[in-house]
Amino acid sequence: MAFSSSVLNGERAVVVLFIGRVLYSLPLSFLVHGLMLSLLAAFALYVEVRVESSNSPSIFRTRPGVSSGILLGAVTVPTVMLSKLIQLSRAFSLHQVELGELYYMTIQYWATSASCFSVLVFICLFILRSPETTHAPFPRNDRDAKFSSRWIALCAAACCMSLALLLLGGLSASLKFLWVLCHGLAAIALVRHFLTTFPSCVSIGEALLVTTGLVLYFGDMLTCTATAAKFYGYLPLSMVPLQNVVKRTEIAIINQGLLLALLLFPIVFKYLLRIKDWYLSLANSEARRDGEIAKSLLFFSSLGFMLIMIAPSWIQFVEDFHLHPFLWVISFVFSEPFKRLSLCFYWVSVIYVSVLRFYNISKNSKIERILLRKYYHLMAVSMFLPALIFQPEFLDLAFGAALAVFLGLEIIRVWRIWPLGKLIHEFMNAFTDHRDSDLLIISHFSLLLGCALPIWMSAGYNDRPLAPFAGILSLGIGDTMASVVGYKYGVLRWSKTGKKTIEGTAAGITSVLAACSILLPLLASTGYILSQHWFSLLLAVTVSGLLEAYTAQLDNAFIPLVFYSLLCL
């Protein structure tokens, strides 16, 4: 009975429904992929139950007050990749994409599955080696350890068999298998570093989601670099396991290069600080008093070097730009100056008025912080929805620039860079809630990425017109209406311990459906070919709404990806 009560809860039921909907849409040619996803979900469920039923050591010092979220974190990104595979298979049958693009997405699916599977094995082995815990409903005796070892061996064998079948199906190069394996090893190292560097900031599921995304991002970046190096003759063909056959726009390359520089910058700056500290330890006390100014100068000079030299060099290496990337951006903006500059002015005005207004309210009002933050979701709708309909390419560029600004400001805040570090920290604290900490503030990242990722992933072939709007609809409209209605009028709660109400969930689902009924004719009038079935749309909205009701994870990160996956089917 202890096992049954610990396994059955709302979040896991919604995740199973989500996976079942994707598996139901799988063509027979992806049967092996569906088998791997099913085994990954079963293994993740087992590991989640074990983690939540044991008192784990310090590596599991996660965000307090939430579940581990391992099942949701382990299956989200692989399921997104599988949904994209289903969409690309429809495109391939209509001769809209090439076979190489379908193969590349297949490798990405197996890379994300290997990353999540490897982290699950690491967590499971860590549990088996942890001390005996008398309060856990699953005693760690020899029989239990053997059962766990068999589970790991079974999933490992299934993973290897699935990969072997995939390789025999046409991707026969051994380097491709090693490429997928390296994703798994990198994921283990990264998730361990993330959980130990930022303790009590995220759940295991959230860390797994971020880790899988970063490993996939850097893997794609290395593929771009290796493909360009092969093109220029710097690498032989046998040394390149994959070819980047995905058609990318100049904006996508610029965004990728800019974010690459900012993600690598903390590593570079950390070693520069060590050199500076070693130098100051040999200097006199007067030089040490100027350490903060020297740190600030070192920070901004190295950041400028990364953004002005390193990032553009990589961009021009992987893409044949006739101009410097920054000059290309200026040329792109002024190619339609009235529309794009007017949109910039509109965005700046909305941000200035909203931030100033809500900052004063948050300091002087007793309004619930979580309710106040939903106004920023509405602000995201007012900013992004018109731009996505009329200026989607410019919005792609704006999302990359905004994410770069957020990363830069967060790095300044975390490193306490003079003179802005303290000011940014005090300003950001006015908008934080229980999901943030002084060490890491992630809510604004999750909102921005939740709106941007469905748009970025819809680049290229997209036969589902609502898929790019997944983040804006689910976060800006559905999540906001669920919170406001649930807070003011909610009576019937989904659980005795939770705060989510049935009235709020119903309002969120209804509002998204109403927004879709308005948006679809508007998209049709702008030239989109509509192919979204209302039953599939109703199921997608309902599943994402139920996930918002039941999950204790950072919903800004998970709900848009789940909604996007279901809209692609």
Tab-separated table of C-alpha atoms in Angstrom, residues 66-415:
chain	number	residue	atom	x	y	z
A	66	VAL	CA	8.512	20.891	-3.927
A	67	SER	CA	8.642	17.356	-5.223
A	68	SER	CA	11.701	16.087	-7.061
A	69	GLY	CA	10.007	16.356	-10.474
A	70	ILE	CA	12.305	13.691	-11.925
A	71	LEU	CA	9.656	12.079	-14.131
A	72	LEU	CA	8.560	15.377	-15.652
A	73	GLY	CA	12.131	16.610	-16.074
A	74	ALA	CA	13.342	13.364	-17.655
A	75	VAL	CA	10.657	12.996	-20.326
A	76	THR	CA	9.934	16.586	-21.358
A	77	VAL	CA	12.809	17.298	-23.764
A	78	PRO	CA	12.882	13.790	-25.350
A	79	THR	CA	9.122	14.020	-25.905
A	80	VAL	CA	9.537	17.425	-27.538
A	81	MET	CA	12.147	15.938	-29.881
A	82	LEU	CA	9.861	12.996	-30.652
A	83	SER	CA	6.984	15.358	-31.459
A	84	LYS	CA	9.272	17.250	-33.831
A	85	LEU	CA	10.213	13.927	-35.419
A	86	ILE	CA	6.540	13.157	-36.025
A	87	GLN	CA	6.084	16.587	-37.569
A	88	LEU	CA	9.156	16.217	-39.789
A	89	SER	CA	8.033	12.759	-40.885
A	90	ARG	CA	4.847	14.347	-42.230
A	91	ALA	CA	6.982	16.923	-44.011
A	92	PHE	CA	9.257	14.228	-45.460
A	93	SER	CA	6.272	12.306	-46.805
A	94	LEU	CA	5.183	15.507	-48.575
A	95	HIS	CA	8.765	16.134	-49.830
A	96	GLN	CA	8.995	19.347	-47.798
A	97	VAL	CA	12.242	18.462	-45.985
A	98	GLU	CA	15.268	16.366	-46.890
A	99	LEU	CA	16.120	13.004	-45.381
A	100	GLY	CA	19.245	14.444	-43.731
A	101	GLU	CA	17.184	16.852	-41.639
A	102	LEU	CA	15.029	13.974	-40.403
A	103	TYR	CA	18.152	11.988	-39.478
A	104	TYR	CA	19.641	14.951	-37.641
A	105	MET	CA	16.488	15.349	-35.541
A	106	THR	CA	16.602	11.598	-34.870
A	107	ILE	CA	20.124	11.894	-33.489
A	108	GLN	CA	18.990	14.805	-31.315
A	109	TYR	CA	16.176	12.665	-29.938
A	110	TRP	CA	18.571	9.874	-29.019
A	111	ALA	CA	21.058	12.380	-27.589
A	112	THR	CA	18.427	13.863	-25.256
A	113	SER	CA	17.206	10.386	-24.291
A	114	ALA	CA	20.773	9.311	-23.518
A	115	SER	CA	21.327	12.457	-21.454
A	116	CYS	CA	18.228	11.880	-19.315
A	117	PHE	CA	18.860	8.144	-19.025
A	118	SER	CA	22.466	8.688	-17.907
A	119	VAL	CA	21.436	11.160	-15.212
A	120	LEU	CA	18.782	8.740	-13.961
A	121	VAL	CA	21.382	5.966	-13.709
A	122	PHE	CA	23.686	8.346	-11.818
A	123	ILE	CA	20.923	9.270	-9.352
A	124	CYS	CA	19.890	5.648	-8.906
A	125	LEU	CA	23.445	4.485	-8.210
A	126	PHE	CA	23.867	7.370	-5.795
A	127	ILE	CA	20.778	6.220	-3.888
A	128	LEU	CA	22.046	2.634	-3.713
A	129	ARG	CA	25.344	3.823	-2.216
A	130	SER	CA	23.717	6.162	0.318
A	131	PRO	CA	23.442	5.175	4.002
A	132	GLU	CA	20.560	3.153	5.413
A	133	THR	CA	17.448	5.216	6.110
A	134	THR	CA	14.944	3.830	8.573
A	135	HIS	CA	12.129	6.263	7.697
A	136	ALA	CA	11.991	5.330	4.016
A	137	PRO	CA	9.010	3.146	3.007
A	138	PHE	CA	11.421	1.141	0.810
A	139	PRO	CA	14.072	-0.492	3.038
A	140	ARG	CA	17.440	-0.782	1.301
A	141	ASN	CA	18.104	-4.484	1.869
A	142	ASP	CA	20.012	-6.861	-0.391
A	143	ARG	CA	16.863	-7.934	-2.225
A	144	ASP	CA	15.904	-4.305	-2.907
A	145	ALA	CA	19.405	-3.489	-4.119
A	146	LYS	CA	19.330	-6.464	-6.495
A	147	PHE	CA	15.949	-5.341	-7.822
A	148	SER	CA	17.289	-1.829	-8.422
A	149	SER	CA	20.376	-3.180	-10.147
A	150	ARG	CA	18.196	-5.289	-12.414
A	151	TRP	CA	16.121	-2.226	-13.272
A	152	ILE	CA	19.266	-0.319	-14.251
A	153	ALA	CA	20.608	-3.265	-16.242
A	154	LEU	CA	17.260	-3.689	-18.027
A	155	CYS	CA	17.016	-0.022	-19.007
A	156	ALA	CA	20.672	0.071	-20.056
A	157	ALA	CA	20.172	-3.017	-22.234
A	158	ALA	CA	17.014	-1.523	-23.743
A	159	CYS	CA	18.846	1.712	-24.476
A	160	CYS	CA	21.718	-0.132	-26.174
A	161	MET	CA	19.342	-2.356	-28.150
A	162	SER	CA	17.337	0.636	-29.321
A	163	LEU	CA	20.473	2.460	-30.344
A	164	ALA	CA	21.707	-0.642	-32.185
A	165	LEU	CA	18.429	-0.947	-34.058
A	166	LEU	CA	18.615	2.722	-34.933
A	167	LEU	CA	22.172	2.396	-36.177
A	168	LEU	CA	21.292	-0.644	-38.290
A	169	GLY	CA	18.427	1.343	-39.751
A	170	GLY	CA	20.739	3.666	-41.639
A	171	LEU	CA	22.855	5.639	-39.142
A	172	SER	CA	25.569	3.003	-39.089
A	173	ALA	CA	28.671	5.060	-38.278
A	174	SER	CA	30.122	4.197	-34.874
A	175	LEU	CA	31.024	7.832	-34.278
A	176	LYS	CA	27.329	8.644	-34.102
A	177	PHE	CA	26.908	6.192	-31.247
A	178	LEU	CA	29.862	7.751	-29.440
A	179	TRP	CA	28.359	11.170	-30.090
A	180	VAL	CA	25.136	10.155	-28.343
A	181	LEU	CA	27.092	8.545	-25.494
A	182	CYS	CA	29.107	11.738	-24.965
A	183	HIS	CA	25.848	13.643	-24.462
A	184	GLY	CA	25.007	11.308	-21.593
A	185	LEU	CA	28.381	11.684	-19.923
A	186	ALA	CA	28.288	15.464	-20.305
A	187	ALA	CA	24.798	15.537	-18.780
A	188	ILE	CA	25.983	13.678	-15.670
A	189	ALA	CA	28.882	16.076	-15.143
A	190	LEU	CA	26.727	19.146	-15.766
A	191	VAL	CA	23.779	18.172	-13.542
A	192	ARG	CA	26.134	17.293	-10.694
A	193	HIS	CA	27.910	20.631	-11.068
A	194	PHE	CA	24.593	22.471	-11.269
A	195	LEU	CA	23.114	20.888	-8.136
A	196	THR	CA	26.270	21.438	-6.079
A	197	THR	CA	26.977	24.988	-7.320
A	198	PHE	CA	23.394	26.209	-6.867
A	199	PRO	CA	22.012	24.269	-3.888
A	200	SER	CA	18.366	24.794	-2.888
A	201	CYS	CA	17.699	26.761	-6.098
A	202	VAL	CA	15.990	24.171	-8.292
A	203	SER	CA	14.424	20.742	-8.058
A	204	ILE	CA	16.103	17.721	-9.598
A	205	GLY	CA	13.592	17.763	-12.443
A	206	GLU	CA	14.269	21.419	-13.187
A	207	ALA	CA	18.020	20.797	-13.088
A	208	LEU	CA	17.534	17.840	-15.435
A	209	LEU	CA	15.551	19.987	-17.865
A	210	VAL	CA	18.195	22.728	-17.893
A	211	THR	CA	21.018	20.205	-18.180
A	212	THR	CA	19.438	18.372	-21.109
A	213	GLY	CA	18.762	21.643	-22.907
A	214	LEU	CA	22.303	22.931	-22.417
A	215	VAL	CA	23.914	19.655	-23.506
A	216	LEU	CA	21.716	19.599	-26.604
A	217	TYR	CA	22.539	23.256	-27.310
A	218	PHE	CA	26.302	22.801	-27.041
A	219	GLY	CA	26.116	19.587	-29.040
A	220	ASP	CA	24.331	21.422	-31.824
A	221	MET	CA	26.907	24.217	-31.621
A	222	LEU	CA	29.753	21.704	-31.954
A	223	THR	CA	28.001	20.123	-34.925
A	224	CYS	CA	27.745	23.529	-36.603
A	225	THR	CA	31.432	24.169	-35.935
A	226	ALA	CA	32.558	20.731	-37.151
A	227	THR	CA	30.458	21.034	-40.301
A	228	ALA	CA	31.995	24.437	-41.078
A	229	ALA	CA	35.492	23.114	-40.342
A	230	LYS	CA	34.901	20.220	-42.734
A	231	PHE	CA	33.635	22.660	-45.371
A	232	TYR	CA	36.813	24.751	-45.100
A	233	GLY	CA	38.998	21.637	-45.124
A	234	TYR	CA	40.198	21.925	-41.516
A	235	LEU	CA	38.771	18.504	-40.576
A	236	PRO	CA	38.573	15.322	-42.648
A	237	LEU	CA	35.177	13.861	-43.377
A	238	SER	CA	35.802	10.826	-41.169
A	239	MET	CA	36.286	13.059	-38.114
A	240	VAL	CA	32.819	14.636	-38.381
A	241	PRO	CA	30.197	12.257	-36.930
A	242	LEU	CA	27.265	14.394	-38.035
A	243	GLN	CA	26.462	16.921	-40.679
A	244	ASN	CA	24.371	19.925	-39.761
A	245	VAL	CA	21.726	19.739	-42.448
A	246	VAL	CA	19.187	21.959	-40.713
A	247	LYS	CA	18.554	25.137	-42.649
A	248	ARG	CA	19.264	28.055	-40.340
A	249	THR	CA	18.608	31.719	-40.823
A	250	GLU	CA	21.189	34.404	-40.174
A	251	ILE	CA	19.204	35.476	-37.099
A	252	ALA	CA	19.364	31.964	-35.638
A	253	ILE	CA	23.154	31.852	-36.100
A	254	ILE	CA	23.572	35.298	-34.527
A	255	ASN	CA	21.438	34.320	-31.512
A	256	GLN	CA	23.366	31.094	-31.096
A	257	GLY	CA	26.750	32.816	-31.253
A	258	LEU	CA	25.701	35.558	-28.833
A	259	LEU	CA	24.356	33.101	-26.267
A	260	LEU	CA	27.397	30.866	-26.728
A	261	ALA	CA	29.720	33.716	-25.725
A	262	LEU	CA	27.632	34.585	-22.651
A	263	LEU	CA	27.369	30.970	-21.489
A	264	LEU	CA	31.110	30.448	-21.789
A	265	PHE	CA	31.992	33.814	-20.276
A	266	PRO	CA	31.585	32.800	-16.573
A	267	ILE	CA	34.147	30.017	-17.082
A	268	VAL	CA	36.621	32.418	-18.687
A	269	PHE	CA	36.034	35.107	-16.071
A	270	LYS	CA	36.509	32.616	-13.230
A	271	TYR	CA	40.044	31.819	-14.399
A	272	LEU	CA	40.794	35.500	-15.002
A	273	LEU	CA	39.779	36.216	-11.404
A	274	ARG	CA	42.161	33.556	-10.160
A	275	ILE	CA	45.004	35.194	-12.060
A	276	LYS	CA	44.036	38.612	-10.671
A	277	ASP	CA	43.814	37.314	-7.083
A	278	TRP	CA	47.220	35.674	-7.421
A	279	TYR	CA	48.677	38.951	-8.657
A	280	LEU	CA	47.058	40.988	-5.870
A	281	SER	CA	48.314	38.545	-3.243
A	282	LEU	CA	51.828	39.539	-4.274
A	283	ALA	CA	51.040	43.260	-4.337
A	284	ASN	CA	50.858	45.729	-1.479
A	285	SER	CA	47.757	46.518	0.619
A	286	GLU	CA	46.946	49.652	-1.410
A	287	ALA	CA	46.570	47.566	-4.554
A	288	ARG	CA	44.295	45.149	-2.694
A	289	ARG	CA	41.989	48.018	-1.710
A	290	ASP	CA	41.390	48.661	-5.383
A	291	GLY	CA	40.431	45.041	-5.983
A	292	GLU	CA	36.756	45.724	-6.628
A	293	ILE	CA	37.505	48.330	-9.278
A	294	ALA	CA	40.055	46.028	-10.890
A	295	LYS	CA	37.506	43.198	-10.843
A	296	SER	CA	34.924	45.445	-12.498
A	297	LEU	CA	37.337	46.578	-15.203
A	298	LEU	CA	38.418	43.006	-15.833
A	299	PHE	CA	34.794	41.898	-16.046
A	300	PHE	CA	33.609	44.484	-18.557
A	301	SER	CA	36.741	44.298	-20.705
A	302	SER	CA	36.621	40.503	-20.950
A	303	LEU	CA	32.858	40.568	-21.564
A	304	GLY	CA	33.333	43.099	-24.340
A	305	PHE	CA	36.066	40.954	-25.868
A	306	MET	CA	33.785	37.895	-25.838
A	307	LEU	CA	30.876	39.769	-27.423
A	308	ILE	CA	32.816	41.869	-29.937
A	309	MET	CA	35.536	39.413	-30.996
A	310	ILE	CA	34.791	35.792	-30.048
A	311	ALA	CA	31.069	35.620	-30.833
A	312	PRO	CA	31.277	37.403	-34.238
A	313	SER	CA	34.289	35.268	-35.189
A	314	TRP	CA	32.354	32.074	-34.546
A	315	ILE	CA	29.282	33.440	-36.352
A	316	GLN	CA	31.305	34.307	-39.444
A	317	PHE	CA	33.068	30.948	-39.317
A	318	VAL	CA	29.867	28.867	-39.423
A	319	GLU	CA	27.908	31.206	-41.713
A	320	ASP	CA	29.111	33.171	-44.717
A	321	PHE	CA	28.237	36.722	-43.636
A	322	HIS	CA	29.163	39.454	-46.099
A	323	LEU	CA	29.069	41.976	-43.229
A	324	HIS	CA	30.146	41.949	-39.624
A	325	PRO	CA	27.246	40.382	-37.665
A	326	PHE	CA	26.573	43.603	-35.734
A	327	LEU	CA	26.462	45.574	-38.976
A	328	TRP	CA	24.172	42.915	-40.414
A	329	VAL	CA	21.797	43.392	-37.466
A	330	ILE	CA	21.717	47.156	-38.020
A	331	SER	CA	21.085	46.625	-41.724
A	332	PHE	CA	18.296	44.160	-40.920
A	333	VAL	CA	16.564	46.555	-38.523
A	334	PHE	CA	16.699	49.445	-40.983
A	335	SER	CA	15.494	47.322	-43.908
A	336	GLU	CA	11.988	48.052	-42.594
A	337	PRO	CA	12.691	51.022	-40.342
A	338	PHE	CA	9.161	52.218	-39.677
A	339	LYS	CA	7.750	48.850	-38.577
A	340	ARG	CA	10.741	47.640	-36.592
A	341	LEU	CA	11.726	50.899	-34.926
A	342	SER	CA	8.089	51.529	-34.035
A	343	LEU	CA	7.955	48.071	-32.490
A	344	CYS	CA	11.116	48.809	-30.498
A	345	PHE	CA	9.624	52.067	-29.233
A	346	TYR	CA	6.431	50.229	-28.266
A	347	TRP	CA	8.373	47.559	-26.377
A	348	VAL	CA	10.499	50.088	-24.501
A	349	SER	CA	7.416	52.086	-23.535
A	350	VAL	CA	5.548	49.020	-22.259
A	351	ILE	CA	8.567	47.794	-20.294
A	352	TYR	CA	9.278	51.187	-18.756
A	353	VAL	CA	5.685	51.873	-17.679
A	354	SER	CA	5.054	48.329	-16.443
A	355	VAL	CA	8.299	47.844	-14.534
A	356	LEU	CA	8.075	51.270	-12.886
A	357	ARG	CA	4.448	50.736	-11.920
A	358	PHE	CA	4.812	47.178	-10.622
A	359	TYR	CA	8.067	47.922	-8.831
A	360	ASN	CA	6.363	50.600	-6.744
A	361	ILE	CA	3.396	48.323	-6.107
A	362	SER	CA	5.608	45.426	-5.018
A	363	LYS	CA	7.407	47.639	-2.503
A	364	ASN	CA	4.372	49.383	-1.043
A	365	SER	CA	1.476	46.959	-1.497
A	366	LYS	CA	0.386	43.794	0.283
A	367	ILE	CA	-0.816	42.127	-2.900
A	368	GLU	CA	0.257	38.507	-3.232
A	369	ARG	CA	3.622	38.404	-4.987
A	370	ILE	CA	2.654	35.458	-7.190
A	371	LEU	CA	-0.479	37.319	-8.305
A	372	LEU	CA	1.459	40.503	-9.002
A	373	ARG	CA	3.904	38.582	-11.190
A	374	LYS	CA	1.065	37.427	-13.444
A	375	TYR	CA	0.736	40.973	-14.726
A	376	TYR	CA	4.116	40.434	-16.365
A	377	HIS	CA	2.613	37.475	-18.180
A	378	LEU	CA	-0.056	39.789	-19.575
A	379	MET	CA	2.677	42.242	-20.491
A	380	ALA	CA	4.400	39.452	-22.423
A	381	VAL	CA	1.186	38.830	-24.374
A	382	SER	CA	0.823	42.515	-25.267
A	383	MET	CA	4.459	42.669	-26.395
A	384	PHE	CA	4.999	39.382	-28.191
A	385	LEU	CA	1.651	38.500	-29.763
A	386	PRO	CA	1.468	41.373	-32.308
A	387	ALA	CA	5.147	40.971	-33.154
A	388	LEU	CA	4.787	37.213	-33.717
A	389	ILE	CA	1.937	37.757	-36.162
A	390	PHE	CA	3.375	40.668	-38.147
A	391	GLN	CA	7.166	40.638	-37.508
A	392	PRO	CA	8.206	37.077	-36.555
A	393	GLU	CA	11.809	37.362	-37.795
A	394	PHE	CA	12.417	40.564	-35.867
A	395	LEU	CA	10.882	38.958	-32.780
A	396	ASP	CA	13.394	36.092	-33.085
A	397	LEU	CA	16.223	38.607	-32.996
A	398	ALA	CA	14.636	40.514	-30.111
A	399	PHE	CA	14.292	37.332	-28.043
A	400	GLY	CA	17.988	36.597	-28.511
A	401	ALA	CA	18.942	40.139	-27.509
A	402	ALA	CA	16.642	40.066	-24.454
A	403	LEU	CA	18.017	36.722	-23.295
A	404	ALA	CA	21.559	38.044	-23.705
A	405	VAL	CA	20.691	41.090	-21.583
A	406	PHE	CA	19.128	38.869	-18.903
A	407	LEU	CA	22.210	36.643	-18.821
A	408	GLY	CA	24.537	39.619	-18.597
A	409	LEU	CA	22.578	41.216	-15.755
A	410	GLU	CA	22.352	37.945	-13.833
A	411	ILE	CA	26.109	37.402	-14.161
A	412	ILE	CA	26.705	40.934	-12.861
A	413	ARG	CA	24.317	40.282	-9.950
A	414	VAL	CA	25.796	36.905	-9.002
A	415	TRP	CA	29.416	38.135	-9.177
